[in-house]
Amino acid sequence: MTAPKLVITDSDLSTTDVDAVVVGTIQGPEGLVLAGGAEAVDAAFDGGVLGVLVALGATGRQDEVVTLPTLGRIAAPVVVAAGLGKPAADGSVTEDQVRRASGAAARALAGKKRAVTALSALHLGPAVEGTVLGAYSFTAYKSDKGDAPVARVDLVAPAQGPVRAHRATVKASTAIAEAVTATRDLVNTPPNDLFPASFAERAAALARTEGLEVEVLDEKALRKQGFGGILGVGGGSSRPPRLVRVTYRGPKATKKVALVGKGITFDTGGISIKPAPGMDEMTSDMGGAAAVIATVVLAAKLKFPLEVTAWAPMAENMPSGTAYRPGDVLTMYGGKTVEVLNTDAEGRLILSDAIARACEEGPDYLIETSTLTGAQVVSLGKRTAGVMGTEEFRDRVAALGRAVGEQAWAMPLPEELRADLESRVADLANVAGHRFGGMLTAGIFLREFVAEGVTWAHIDVAGPSFHTGGPYGYTTKGGTGVPVRTLAAVLADIAANG
């Protein structure tokens, strides 16, 4: 997808020659309210824009888009009114309200050449992100591509701050949004085209665009170095596994951060095979790996003063005569042994190898993300990620995720659940013997492979990384790109605050 061209403007919305003008509407306690930045448009209608919008059914609720023909009152033929939802007590709207309204508006602008938006006057960065993400579509496999995304969007500059700062915000926010869309593209690519070897090639190509260090271990190198978890999970497929390592070394780096992401390019469940309904969604089981690859590339674009290394273990979990079995014992990287009780708990096996290897490089922080457990969806729903790990850092990651509009909630790692992973033949089992606390038990399993002294967080995005319903806000159907914006926010916070 080609993202819209974004340009800062201080032009009068009523006289700008564009295909559409975007304004915000608010669901106020006394009825519909026009958001700031749209005064010139309202004046051209003699103060009557709200009355016309109400007559057209506008309420200002979140994700609402109402199109108003201008009948020559302004230069643009239509006004697109995007609902921001209910305001805070002081009448303000949040960054994510602007992000969502901008996304909904961008989707409505498909097929247009140029538009101008007043939403950027409220919160510039979120308006940029929402516009790029809302305009996203994945049409690589469609004969009829449909309407192209809006080609250009002019952004009304906020009243405060110099133009130079606004341009820097647009550049950074565009880079963040493009990292999300790169992740979406990878997640949306079907598994017959995205398998471990091809995924590794695409990851390496993305990394090399920014001149990053890339290492790809094939099945022979994995065997030589003892990555038993990755080899065990990938052994049932005719397409062997990979481990991709991408490193960015920033200017004057003061902290070292490891990012680890699950890269199961398709998950049948293996011998413990999944039910057929919904199995097609397992094309998204590599969303964590896609996110960490996109994030390390983003770190380079934003020139964070950090050393960031992304680790992406990639495998296809298939049933066959060479597949690993329930009852097998795998020797993981570093020597720990794991009894496999369920081959559908495969993500934690490949991640543990990568976590153990990443810890050898002595990171100050380790962040792992994965579509790990169905229990995450049961516990927190389809839109809220579960965050576990070192308590203070866990809370920091969850708060930063919420701040950028990616819902996240801190979850505990209760010590009593560790006993449920005891094995009669190995150091530990890959699942407990019951279904209670499955998300937390998976986190405890991963903790076993985190080196002592490493501050870490695990982000379970089994639900949030893939959207099966209709589009809303800046979220389109399919891969969402979660948690790239959370990871970016955490890296920015570490760069600023240590």
Short mmCIF file of C-alpha atoms in Angstrom, two decimals:
data_model
loop_
_atom_site.label_atom_id
_atom_site.label_comp_id
_atom_site.label_asym_id
_atom_site.label_seq_id
_atom_site.Cartn_x
_atom_site.Cartn_y
_atom_site.Cartn_z
CA MET A 1 0.00 0.00 0.00
CA THR A 2 1.15 3.52 -0.79
CA ALA A 3 0.56 5.75 2.22
CA PRO A 4 -1.01 9.17 1.68
CA LYS A 5 1.37 12.09 1.24
CA LEU A 6 1.07 14.29 4.32
CA VAL A 7 1.77 18.03 4.21
CA ILE A 8 1.51 20.71 6.92
CA THR A 9 -0.67 23.67 5.90
CA ASP A 10 -1.95 26.93 7.35
CA SER A 11 -4.44 27.49 4.52
CA ASP A 12 -8.04 28.56 5.07
CA LEU A 13 -10.18 25.39 4.96
CA SER A 14 -12.99 27.24 3.22
CA THR A 15 -10.84 28.32 0.26
CA THR A 16 -8.47 25.33 -0.17
CA ASP A 17 -9.02 23.58 -3.50
CA VAL A 18 -9.31 19.95 -2.39
CA ASP A 19 -11.73 17.04 -2.83
CA ALA A 20 -12.84 17.05 0.80
CA VAL A 21 -12.45 18.91 4.08
CA VAL A 22 -12.35 16.81 7.26
CA VAL A 23 -13.66 18.29 10.51
CA GLY A 24 -14.26 16.75 13.92
CA THR A 25 -17.55 16.49 15.77
CA ILE A 26 -17.99 15.88 19.49
CA GLN A 27 -20.79 14.08 21.33
CA GLY A 28 -21.41 16.88 23.82
CA PRO A 29 -23.78 16.69 26.82
CA GLU A 30 -26.09 19.19 25.16
CA GLY A 31 -25.81 17.69 21.69
CA LEU A 32 -23.49 17.86 18.72
CA VAL A 33 -20.44 20.14 18.99
CA LEU A 34 -18.03 21.14 16.25
CA ALA A 35 -14.40 20.49 17.23
CA GLY A 36 -11.74 23.18 16.99
CA GLY A 37 -10.11 24.04 13.67
CA ALA A 38 -13.32 24.12 11.67
CA GLU A 39 -14.29 27.74 12.30
CA ALA A 40 -13.73 28.89 8.69
CA VAL A 41 -15.97 26.13 7.34
CA ASP A 42 -18.70 26.96 9.84
CA ALA A 43 -18.47 30.66 8.96
CA ALA A 44 -18.94 29.84 5.27
CA PHE A 45 -22.22 28.18 6.26
CA ASP A 46 -23.20 31.24 8.30
CA GLY A 47 -22.76 29.22 11.48
CA GLY A 48 -25.18 26.54 10.29
CA VAL A 49 -22.91 23.50 9.81
CA LEU A 50 -24.08 21.83 13.02
CA GLY A 51 -27.74 22.18 12.10
CA VAL A 52 -27.18 20.55 8.72
CA LEU A 53 -25.11 17.73 10.24
CA VAL A 54 -27.78 17.04 12.85
CA ALA A 55 -30.38 16.93 10.07
CA LEU A 56 -28.18 14.32 8.36
CA GLY A 57 -28.15 12.20 11.54
CA ALA A 58 -24.76 13.15 12.97
CA THR A 59 -24.32 12.58 16.71
CA GLY A 60 -20.54 12.94 17.12
CA ARG A 61 -20.15 9.39 18.42
CA GLN A 62 -16.83 7.67 17.99
CA ASP A 63 -16.14 6.21 14.52
CA GLU A 64 -19.12 8.02 12.96
CA VAL A 65 -18.53 9.61 9.55
CA VAL A 66 -21.13 11.89 7.96
CA THR A 67 -20.58 13.51 4.56
CA LEU A 68 -22.07 16.94 3.88
CA PRO A 69 -22.30 18.38 0.33
CA THR A 70 -21.13 21.99 0.42
CA LEU A 71 -23.13 23.24 -2.59
CA GLY A 72 -20.41 25.74 -3.42
CA ARG A 73 -20.23 27.43 -0.01
CA ILE A 74 -16.55 26.44 0.24
CA ALA A 75 -14.03 25.37 -2.42
CA ALA A 76 -14.23 21.68 -1.53
CA PRO A 77 -17.31 19.79 -2.75
CA VAL A 78 -17.85 17.90 0.52
CA VAL A 79 -17.22 18.17 4.26
CA VAL A 80 -16.43 14.89 6.01
CA ALA A 81 -17.46 15.09 9.67
CA ALA A 82 -15.65 12.51 11.80
CA GLY A 83 -17.01 11.71 15.25
CA LEU A 84 -14.64 12.03 18.19
CA GLY A 85 -16.98 10.68 20.86
CA LYS A 86 -17.58 12.10 24.31
CA PRO A 87 -15.13 14.75 25.60
CA ALA A 88 -13.45 15.00 28.96
CA ALA A 89 -14.98 17.22 31.63
CA ASP A 90 -12.98 20.19 30.36
CA GLY A 91 -14.22 19.66 26.81
CA SER A 92 -10.93 18.27 25.48
CA VAL A 93 -10.48 15.10 23.48
CA THR A 94 -7.75 12.52 23.84
CA GLU A 95 -5.02 11.67 21.38
CA ASP A 96 -6.58 8.31 20.61
CA GLN A 97 -9.95 9.92 19.93
CA VAL A 98 -8.22 12.01 17.27
CA ARG A 99 -6.34 8.97 16.01
CA ARG A 100 -9.56 6.96 15.65
CA ALA A 101 -11.51 9.81 14.01
CA SER A 102 -8.65 10.40 11.56
CA GLY A 103 -8.62 6.70 10.69
CA ALA A 104 -12.36 6.58 10.07
CA ALA A 105 -12.14 9.73 7.93
CA ALA A 106 -9.21 8.37 5.90
CA ARG A 107 -11.17 5.24 5.09
CA ALA A 108 -14.07 7.39 3.87
CA LEU A 109 -11.67 9.36 1.64
CA ALA A 110 -10.66 6.32 -0.43
CA GLY A 111 -10.60 7.18 -4.13
CA LYS A 112 -10.00 10.91 -3.58
CA LYS A 113 -6.87 12.72 -4.73
CA ARG A 114 -6.53 15.33 -2.00
CA ALA A 115 -8.14 16.31 1.28
CA VAL A 116 -7.42 18.68 4.14
CA THR A 117 -8.09 17.83 7.79
CA ALA A 118 -8.72 20.02 10.82
CA LEU A 119 -8.27 17.06 13.19
CA SER A 120 -4.52 17.64 13.11
CA ALA A 121 -5.03 20.99 14.83
CA LEU A 122 -6.20 19.03 17.89
CA HIS A 123 -3.35 16.48 18.13
CA LEU A 124 -0.95 16.42 15.19
CA GLY A 125 0.94 13.15 15.70
CA PRO A 126 -2.17 11.04 16.36
CA ALA A 127 -3.89 12.59 13.32
CA VAL A 128 -0.94 11.52 11.18
CA GLU A 129 -0.95 7.97 12.56
CA GLY A 130 -4.71 7.63 12.25
CA THR A 131 -4.71 8.89 8.67
CA VAL A 132 -2.00 6.47 7.50
CA LEU A 133 -3.46 3.49 9.37
CA GLY A 134 -7.06 4.20 8.43
CA ALA A 135 -6.13 4.51 4.77
CA TYR A 136 -4.41 1.10 4.85
CA SER A 137 -5.71 -1.71 2.67
CA PHE A 138 -4.16 -5.05 1.72
CA THR A 139 -5.02 -5.84 -1.90
CA ALA A 140 -1.97 -7.79 -3.09
CA TYR A 141 -4.06 -10.87 -3.86
CA LYS A 142 -7.18 -9.16 -5.21
CA SER A 143 -7.95 -8.81 -8.92
CA ASP A 144 -10.13 -5.79 -8.20
CA LYS A 145 -8.06 -3.47 -6.04
CA GLY A 146 -11.00 -1.15 -5.34
CA ASP A 147 -10.54 2.55 -4.66
CA ALA A 148 -6.99 3.62 -3.95
CA PRO A 149 -6.24 5.31 -0.61
CA VAL A 150 -6.49 9.10 -0.61
CA ALA A 151 -3.32 10.32 -2.32
CA ARG A 152 -2.62 13.42 -0.23
CA VAL A 153 -3.85 14.89 3.03
CA ASP A 154 -3.03 18.45 4.09
CA LEU A 155 -2.74 18.80 7.86
CA VAL A 156 -3.89 22.00 9.55
CA ALA A 157 -1.06 22.95 11.90
CA PRO A 158 -1.74 23.24 15.63
CA ALA A 159 -1.84 26.81 16.90
CA GLN A 160 1.09 26.24 19.26
CA GLY A 161 4.68 25.49 18.24
CA PRO A 162 6.92 26.30 15.29
CA VAL A 163 6.45 24.81 11.83
CA ARG A 164 9.82 23.06 12.10
CA ALA A 165 8.61 21.14 15.16
CA HIS A 166 5.35 20.24 13.42
CA ARG A 167 7.27 18.85 10.44
CA ALA A 168 9.41 16.74 12.77
CA THR A 169 6.25 15.38 14.39
CA VAL A 170 4.80 14.48 11.00
CA LYS A 171 8.01 12.70 10.00
CA ALA A 172 8.25 10.67 13.23
CA SER A 173 4.55 9.81 13.35
CA THR A 174 4.59 8.75 9.70
CA ALA A 175 7.54 6.44 10.41
CA ILE A 176 5.67 4.87 13.33
CA ALA A 177 2.54 4.35 11.23
CA GLU A 178 4.54 2.85 8.37
CA ALA A 179 6.15 0.39 10.81
CA VAL A 180 2.62 -0.67 11.76
CA THR A 181 1.58 -1.08 8.12
CA ALA A 182 4.75 -3.09 7.38
CA THR A 183 3.73 -5.42 10.21
CA ARG A 184 0.19 -5.63 8.86
CA ASP A 185 1.51 -6.53 5.40
CA LEU A 186 3.53 -9.42 6.82
CA VAL A 187 0.65 -10.70 8.95
CA ASN A 188 -1.79 -10.46 6.03
CA THR A 189 0.48 -12.35 3.61
CA PRO A 190 -0.90 -15.90 3.27
CA PRO A 191 1.17 -18.77 4.68
CA ASN A 192 1.80 -20.42 1.31
CA ASP A 193 3.89 -17.33 0.49
CA LEU A 194 5.11 -16.44 3.99
CA PHE A 195 6.95 -19.42 5.46
CA PRO A 196 10.13 -19.44 7.56
CA ALA A 197 12.64 -19.02 4.73
CA SER A 198 10.65 -16.37 2.84
CA PHE A 199 9.76 -14.57 6.08
CA ALA A 200 13.45 -14.45 6.96
CA GLU A 201 14.26 -13.03 3.51
CA ARG A 202 11.63 -10.32 3.84
CA ALA A 203 12.78 -9.45 7.36
CA ALA A 204 16.39 -9.19 6.17
CA ALA A 205 15.37 -7.00 3.23
CA LEU A 206 13.49 -4.61 5.55
CA ALA A 207 16.46 -4.41 7.89
CA ARG A 208 18.98 -3.77 5.14
CA THR A 209 17.04 -0.74 3.89
CA GLU A 210 18.33 0.95 7.07
CA GLY A 211 21.78 -0.63 6.94
CA LEU A 212 21.20 -2.88 9.95
CA GLU A 213 23.19 -5.97 10.89
CA VAL A 214 21.36 -9.17 9.91
CA GLU A 215 22.04 -12.80 10.83
CA VAL A 216 19.85 -15.70 9.67
CA LEU A 217 20.36 -19.17 11.12
CA ASP A 218 19.03 -22.01 8.95
CA GLU A 219 18.17 -25.50 10.20
CA LYS A 220 21.79 -26.66 10.03
CA ALA A 221 23.06 -23.73 12.09
CA LEU A 222 20.16 -24.15 14.54
CA ARG A 223 21.06 -27.81 15.02
CA LYS A 224 24.75 -27.06 15.44
CA GLN A 225 24.06 -24.42 18.09
CA GLY A 226 21.45 -26.42 20.00
CA PHE A 227 18.15 -24.63 19.37
CA GLY A 228 16.03 -27.64 20.32
CA GLY A 229 12.77 -25.76 20.77
CA ILE A 230 12.79 -24.15 17.33
CA LEU A 231 13.88 -27.40 15.64
CA GLY A 232 11.30 -29.44 17.53
CA VAL A 233 8.38 -27.23 16.53
CA GLY A 234 9.57 -26.87 12.93
CA GLY A 235 10.38 -30.54 12.43
CA GLY A 236 6.96 -31.50 11.09
CA SER A 237 7.08 -29.11 8.14
CA SER A 238 8.76 -29.55 4.77
CA ARG A 239 9.76 -25.88 5.15
CA PRO A 240 12.46 -25.78 7.84
CA PRO A 241 12.72 -23.16 10.58
CA ARG A 242 14.87 -20.06 10.88
CA LEU A 243 16.13 -17.68 13.54
CA VAL A 244 16.57 -14.08 12.45
CA ARG A 245 18.68 -11.60 14.41
CA VAL A 246 18.61 -7.90 13.46
CA THR A 247 20.72 -5.32 15.31
CA TYR A 248 20.59 -1.53 15.36
CA ARG A 249 23.40 0.33 17.11
CA GLY A 250 22.27 3.87 17.77
CA PRO A 251 24.41 6.97 18.27
CA LYS A 252 25.76 7.26 21.81
CA ALA A 253 23.75 4.21 22.90
CA THR A 254 23.45 4.02 26.68
CA LYS A 255 21.07 1.07 27.00
CA LYS A 256 20.76 -2.29 25.30
CA VAL A 257 17.29 -3.64 24.51
CA ALA A 258 16.38 -7.10 23.20
CA LEU A 259 13.09 -7.58 21.34
CA VAL A 260 11.84 -11.15 20.87
CA GLY A 261 8.81 -12.04 18.73
CA LYS A 262 7.00 -15.29 17.95
CA GLY A 263 7.18 -16.25 14.28
CA ILE A 264 4.94 -19.27 13.74
CA THR A 265 4.10 -18.75 10.07
CA PHE A 266 1.19 -21.17 10.36
CA ASP A 267 -0.06 -23.13 13.34
CA THR A 268 -2.10 -26.27 12.79
CA GLY A 269 -1.44 -27.27 16.39
CA GLY A 270 0.81 -30.07 15.16
CA ILE A 271 -0.07 -33.58 16.39
CA SER A 272 -2.37 -31.90 18.96
CA ILE A 273 -4.23 -30.53 15.97
CA LYS A 274 -6.59 -27.58 16.23
CA PRO A 275 -10.28 -27.74 15.26
CA ALA A 276 -10.90 -26.74 11.65
CA PRO A 277 -13.17 -23.70 12.31
CA GLY A 278 -11.07 -20.58 12.60
CA MET A 279 -7.78 -22.31 11.82
CA ASP A 280 -7.28 -19.92 8.89
CA GLU A 281 -6.67 -17.16 11.45
CA MET A 282 -3.44 -18.94 12.40
CA THR A 283 -1.83 -17.21 9.45
CA SER A 284 -1.40 -14.40 12.01
CA ASP A 285 0.64 -16.47 14.47
CA MET A 286 3.82 -14.71 13.36
CA GLY A 287 2.57 -11.27 14.34
CA GLY A 288 5.04 -10.94 17.20
CA ALA A 289 8.03 -11.57 14.96
CA ALA A 290 6.72 -9.12 12.37
CA ALA A 291 6.28 -6.50 15.09
CA VAL A 292 9.80 -6.77 16.51
CA ILE A 293 11.40 -6.69 13.04
CA ALA A 294 9.39 -3.58 12.10
CA THR A 295 10.24 -1.97 15.45
CA VAL A 296 14.01 -2.39 15.18
CA VAL A 297 13.85 -0.86 11.70
CA LEU A 298 11.78 1.99 13.15
CA ALA A 299 14.35 2.51 15.92
CA ALA A 300 16.94 3.10 13.20
CA LYS A 301 14.70 5.55 11.34
CA LEU A 302 14.08 7.53 14.52
CA LYS A 303 17.76 7.31 15.51
CA PHE A 304 17.10 6.25 19.10
CA PRO A 305 20.28 6.42 21.24
CA LEU A 306 19.95 2.71 22.02
CA GLU A 307 21.30 -0.63 20.93
CA VAL A 308 18.28 -2.67 19.88
CA THR A 309 18.38 -6.29 18.73
CA ALA A 310 15.33 -8.11 17.40
CA TRP A 311 15.20 -11.89 17.65
CA ALA A 312 12.58 -13.63 15.49
CA PRO A 313 12.36 -17.44 15.73
CA MET A 314 10.36 -18.73 12.74
CA ALA A 315 8.75 -22.13 12.26
CA GLU A 316 5.71 -23.77 10.74
CA ASN A 317 3.86 -26.10 13.15
CA MET A 318 2.60 -29.00 11.06
CA PRO A 319 1.55 -32.63 11.70
CA SER A 320 3.56 -35.21 9.78
CA GLY A 321 5.71 -38.28 10.18
CA THR A 322 8.58 -36.07 11.30
CA ALA A 323 6.57 -33.87 13.68
CA TYR A 324 7.35 -33.73 17.38
CA ARG A 325 4.91 -35.61 19.59
CA PRO A 326 3.21 -35.27 22.97
CA GLY A 327 5.59 -37.05 25.31
CA ASP A 328 8.77 -35.96 23.54
CA VAL A 329 11.50 -34.24 25.57
CA LEU A 330 13.26 -31.31 23.88
CA THR A 331 16.64 -29.95 24.93
CA MET A 332 16.35 -26.20 24.66
CA TYR A 333 19.05 -23.66 23.87
CA GLY A 334 21.16 -23.44 27.00
CA GLY A 335 20.48 -27.01 28.11
CA LYS A 336 17.12 -27.02 29.91
CA THR A 337 14.82 -29.91 29.02
CA VAL A 338 11.11 -29.62 28.34
CA GLU A 339 8.53 -32.39 28.22
CA VAL A 340 6.01 -31.70 25.47
CA LEU A 341 2.50 -32.42 26.70
CA ASN A 342 0.75 -30.48 23.96
CA THR A 343 2.26 -29.63 20.58
CA ASP A 344 -0.18 -26.71 20.23
CA ALA A 345 1.73 -24.91 22.98
CA GLU A 346 4.53 -24.40 20.49
CA GLY A 347 5.09 -20.65 20.66
CA ARG A 348 6.66 -20.77 24.10
CA LEU A 349 9.12 -23.39 22.85
CA ILE A 350 10.57 -21.32 20.02
CA LEU A 351 10.45 -18.15 22.14
CA SER A 352 12.36 -19.77 24.98
CA ASP A 353 15.24 -20.62 22.68
CA ALA A 354 15.35 -17.03 21.42
CA ILE A 355 15.02 -15.53 24.92
CA ALA A 356 17.87 -17.64 26.26
CA ARG A 357 20.07 -16.66 23.33
CA ALA A 358 19.15 -12.97 23.60
CA CYS A 359 20.05 -12.94 27.29
CA GLU A 360 23.59 -14.06 26.46
CA GLU A 361 24.20 -10.57 25.07
CA GLY A 362 23.40 -8.92 28.40
CA PRO A 363 20.46 -6.66 27.54
CA ASP A 364 19.30 -4.09 30.07
CA TYR A 365 15.74 -4.78 29.00
CA LEU A 366 14.09 -7.68 27.17
CA ILE A 367 10.61 -7.30 25.66
CA GLU A 368 8.95 -10.34 24.13
CA THR A 369 5.65 -10.28 22.26
CA SER A 370 3.58 -13.08 20.85
CA THR A 371 0.18 -14.36 19.89
CA LEU A 372 0.74 -16.85 22.66
CA THR A 373 -2.45 -18.08 24.32
CA GLY A 374 -6.16 -18.37 23.70
CA ALA A 375 -6.40 -17.74 27.42
CA GLN A 376 -5.43 -14.11 26.79
CA VAL A 377 -8.59 -13.66 24.73
CA VAL A 378 -10.69 -15.40 27.38
CA SER A 379 -9.23 -13.20 30.12
CA LEU A 380 -9.00 -9.81 28.43
CA GLY A 381 -10.95 -9.97 25.19
CA LYS A 382 -9.88 -9.36 21.62
CA ARG A 383 -8.52 -5.82 22.04
CA THR A 384 -6.54 -5.79 25.30
CA ALA A 385 -3.05 -7.28 25.55
CA GLY A 386 -1.86 -8.97 28.72
CA VAL A 387 1.52 -7.77 30.01
CA MET A 388 3.63 -9.85 32.41
CA GLY A 389 7.20 -9.80 33.66
CA THR A 390 9.35 -7.75 36.04
CA GLU A 391 6.68 -5.87 37.95
CA GLU A 392 7.88 -2.27 37.65
CA PHE A 393 8.79 -2.66 33.98
CA ARG A 394 5.57 -4.61 33.29
CA ASP A 395 3.51 -1.71 34.65
CA ARG A 396 5.58 0.78 32.64
CA VAL A 397 5.02 -1.14 29.40
CA ALA A 398 1.28 -1.50 30.02
CA ALA A 399 0.88 2.21 30.80
CA LEU A 400 2.82 3.27 27.70
CA GLY A 401 0.71 0.93 25.58
CA ARG A 402 -2.50 2.52 26.85
CA ALA A 403 -1.04 5.99 26.31
CA VAL A 404 -0.60 5.33 22.57
CA GLY A 405 -4.01 3.71 22.17
CA GLU A 406 -2.99 0.03 22.29
CA GLN A 407 -5.00 -1.37 25.16
CA ALA A 408 -2.82 -3.28 27.62
CA TRP A 409 -3.23 -4.55 31.15
CA ALA A 410 -0.65 -5.69 33.70
CA MET A 411 -1.08 -9.30 34.81
CA PRO A 412 0.61 -11.25 37.64
CA LEU A 413 2.86 -14.30 37.53
CA PRO A 414 1.63 -16.16 40.64
CA GLU A 415 4.36 -18.34 42.13
CA GLU A 416 1.96 -21.18 42.95
CA LEU A 417 1.40 -21.79 39.21
CA ARG A 418 5.05 -22.79 38.70
CA ALA A 419 4.34 -26.16 40.35
CA ASP A 420 1.82 -26.92 37.61
CA LEU A 421 4.68 -27.04 35.09
CA GLU A 422 6.57 -29.79 36.90
CA SER A 423 7.43 -32.75 34.68
CA ARG A 424 8.02 -36.34 35.71
CA VAL A 425 10.88 -36.72 33.19
CA ALA A 426 12.25 -33.26 32.33
CA ASP A 427 13.09 -29.92 33.91
CA LEU A 428 9.60 -28.66 33.16
CA ALA A 429 6.53 -29.37 31.02
CA ASN A 430 5.30 -27.04 28.30
CA VAL A 431 1.74 -26.85 29.68
CA ALA A 432 -0.06 -27.36 32.97
CA GLY A 433 -2.44 -30.24 33.45
CA HIS A 434 -5.47 -27.96 33.62
CA ARG A 435 -6.91 -24.95 31.78
CA PHE A 436 -6.89 -22.42 34.62
CA GLY A 437 -4.66 -19.33 34.37
CA GLY A 438 -3.30 -20.39 30.99
CA MET A 439 -2.01 -16.93 30.03
CA LEU A 440 -0.18 -16.60 33.34
CA THR A 441 1.26 -20.11 33.19
CA ALA A 442 2.68 -19.39 29.75
CA GLY A 443 4.35 -16.29 31.16
CA ILE A 444 5.83 -18.33 34.00
CA PHE A 445 7.18 -20.83 31.46
CA LEU A 446 8.93 -18.02 29.55
CA ARG A 447 10.34 -16.61 32.78
CA GLU A 448 12.31 -19.84 33.22
CA PHE A 449 14.50 -18.81 30.27
CA VAL A 450 15.10 -15.17 31.21
CA ALA A 451 18.58 -14.73 32.68
CA GLU A 452 18.87 -13.53 36.25
CA GLY A 453 19.15 -9.76 36.45
CA VAL A 454 17.47 -9.04 33.10
CA THR A 455 14.46 -6.72 33.37
CA TRP A 456 11.80 -8.13 31.08
CA ALA A 457 8.22 -7.97 29.87
CA HIS A 458 6.01 -10.39 27.95
CA ILE A 459 3.15 -8.96 25.86
CA ASP A 460 0.49 -11.51 24.88
CA VAL A 461 -1.35 -10.14 21.83
CA ALA A 462 -3.27 -13.26 20.79
CA GLY A 463 -6.44 -11.21 20.39
CA PRO A 464 -5.27 -7.67 19.60
CA SER A 465 -2.86 -8.59 16.79
CA PHE A 466 -5.59 -9.78 14.39
CA HIS A 467 -9.03 -8.28 13.80
CA THR A 468 -11.72 -10.50 12.28
CA GLY A 469 -14.63 -8.05 12.28
CA GLY A 470 -15.41 -4.92 10.32
CA PRO A 471 -13.07 -1.92 10.37
CA TYR A 472 -13.31 0.68 13.11
CA GLY A 473 -11.29 3.82 13.74
CA TYR A 474 -7.82 3.23 12.33
CA THR A 475 -8.12 -0.58 12.68
CA THR A 476 -8.76 -2.52 9.50
CA LYS A 477 -9.72 -6.15 9.06
CA GLY A 478 -6.83 -8.61 9.38
CA GLY A 479 -3.45 -7.80 10.89
CA THR A 480 -3.54 -4.77 13.18
CA GLY A 481 0.18 -4.17 13.72
CA VAL A 482 -0.23 -4.36 17.51
CA PRO A 483 2.01 -3.92 19.53
CA VAL A 484 4.41 -1.91 17.34
CA ARG A 485 3.30 1.46 18.74
CA THR A 486 3.69 0.16 22.29
CA LEU A 487 7.20 -1.09 21.54
CA ALA A 488 8.08 2.24 19.93
CA ALA A 489 6.80 4.13 22.96
CA VAL A 490 8.78 1.90 25.33
CA LEU A 491 11.98 2.41 23.33
CA ALA A 492 11.43 6.17 23.27
CA ASP A 493 10.85 6.13 27.03
CA ILE A 494 14.01 4.10 27.68
CA ALA A 495 15.98 6.46 25.42
CA ALA A 496 14.69 9.46 27.37
CA ASN A 497 14.62 8.09 30.91
CA GLY A 498 16.79 4.99 31.03
#
